[in-house]
Amino acid sequence: MDIKRRNFLKTGLAGLAAAGAVTTAVIPSVANASSPKTFRWKMTNAYPAGAPFYSKGPGSASYFCKRIEELSAGRLRIKHYAAGELIPAMEGFDAVSKGTIEMNWANSYYWAGKTFAAQYFTAVPFGMNFQGTNAWLQEGGGQELWDEVYKPFNVMGLAAGNTGVQMTGWFNKEINSVEDLKGLRMRIPGLAGKVYEQLGVSVKLLPGGEIFPALERGVIDAAEFVGPYQDRRIGLQKAAKYYYTTGWSEPSNTTECLINKDAWATLPKDLQAIVQTVAAECNLMGLMWSEGNNSEALDDLIKNQGVEVRTLPDSVIAKLKETTFKTFETYTGKDPLVKKVHESYFAFKAKHDAWQARSEAIVMTKL
């Protein structure tokens, strides 16, 4: 059953401006619900147990499940399983599609092998930031396109978290030119991985829990994960010295709550609204958590742990951008749905860039 979520997202995000707004709006409908039926669902996760932001803490999968149970007065209870506890980390999409489980918590770009267009709903190289991405999803037709991309798989996706801009990654050698990328073995998912491949990088797709041991043992030479707090937590600073930035690969990174559509159709409308509201809540909470913790972590990495933070040279960024848009051309030429999503995304980006250039960008340069 397809649903229209744009109106919900408007009210859900607006309601989060006041701490008690979600509770006030939802609980009366629960108290007066005509159906006493309860639902017991399972949610798997691509990330390991204990991982902040993804598995535990504000805006995480476990928070999502707890909050839904609270707001539904126990009518919808979702059991959360971290990566490997019920199924392997990267098998969530198939499990939800088949109806083996009802939900999965991950990022849509992990499912590029199923449908290349899925990547646009996590992160787009040289794409939009958090504000732009969510504006596109809500106001620019992005959510409807997400529904269309996933329709053949009997699943639907909700934005349920965002890390904000991510770092370029950790490297065991300096990157001074494009030539330095050739031959590198690097962990990086999504469209950025396709771009690196064009420049001679051997790309590896590893779940978060496997990155540090692979980098430490020399199985890979470089790795992109999230940002200072998350990267420090899994110890990447102990396996590589150089920490590069520009955020070209992931100016924004959306967490996906994946839902089986048949299961969704069984939920009464008030429970559907609770799920959507909590997803919107987590979407904001995750970003605020990331913004609130990355600055301290980066300061610690530089001052106390000997990490050298570098910016990619302009020549490397220019080549990455050129290669990125050639890669886009390759895939949009192969698949009409990818082309449709791509054109929608970048048309909205052009408008959003024009607004930001006259608003936020000017403000930041004057402060």
Steps between C-alpha positions, in 0.01 A plus 500: 500500500655832391460789740552874483753603760571859405218643706604291796861613476393863503302457818744254655808716455318813606378325812853416604567867563336449837621211711155377594328560171526144368368347819215748529396447140512122496408358839137621503438306179651192664286538810188523288598231250212275408719200426681333791706282267872485574786443258838335559763582239869431448758753385853409391792738468803528273701638792639316805360500851603801705576724201396856596262670260427177313419247772475690829452852631297799375339443163632144468318180406454398863368847584262474203359170625465617860333826398245323281409263780455796737285705264288202394442397863653163414277428200804492270812340642808466284784270603833640385781268386845644437714377210561127518255435783223372272640532147831620351549877483435539128200269459235733639358609167425148382356401837260795503409455136409136558309579819730295720527809720299819495775764525868568445723790606784587261576727203340467161829512309579153631231373262660634182527145373121476513427838347764761425254785561478410869829680562353844440300463823810461718780716361590658167858610427516875447135502599288674762544548871250394768268795438495453126461124511206512736340788313521290183347199673216703647437778250673395180346161428790300639287289733263406219798394289634293790164323511512442124854358508408254776155401376619189307659367820191536720679735739491867594761728651483777758773750582584423862834664573777706348870533584537828314814540290749214521878501475686381190665231710814348649808431288828332581685735267474862389281584203672774301375415152256278317787259435515429873154344481597236248534154648349592836269247660225702667185433696233737374137433404264673263547716194834627626634147477409490131688826450812375676494186288532714188819646647666166568386434856401147599176557691388276784154500659542405866254541788605739774616229739755367250670826402758536777642146486523522120684832514723393788607177328562669167215324321399850394711818474227756563152519641207737514252449781312796651664784689732576794290356782400178327840450340682550830268258674592211271869590520579607145755752633704202621517351153567803278669836557346726238139617534374672187206730455291698253181300537480458122384141522222546755387859564208340682428141600146379566419203720227282356221324685391232254150354541321206338195643325272206576578535869450876475155450352391303807565794735210731592551858384582628848786250533626590154499864608699415812764316295529794261516752780774315686700456178483878448602553862801272459594674177551825690635347820768310312629813332505696825684217673762490225548875496526507877770232524723534193673823601629361830608176335692677223675723753605192697626318191721794406627604844529169681525222244741632240258500210587722204187652350550589134288651226508333161692710246289706261631299204377176657160649582466629143576154359260334742223740396567446129498124548188515717291662230634266232395211725155654534474516121587132470228383738229746400551387142437139595190529717205739449410485869853602602477786252166608643630504857827667398330779308258566784781512755727733308221728381404551862865544596539783250213690661620424851856608415372833371312560823794398720739719305285800590425397855703259712822517298508879522418499869779252579761703312409811698513343846 
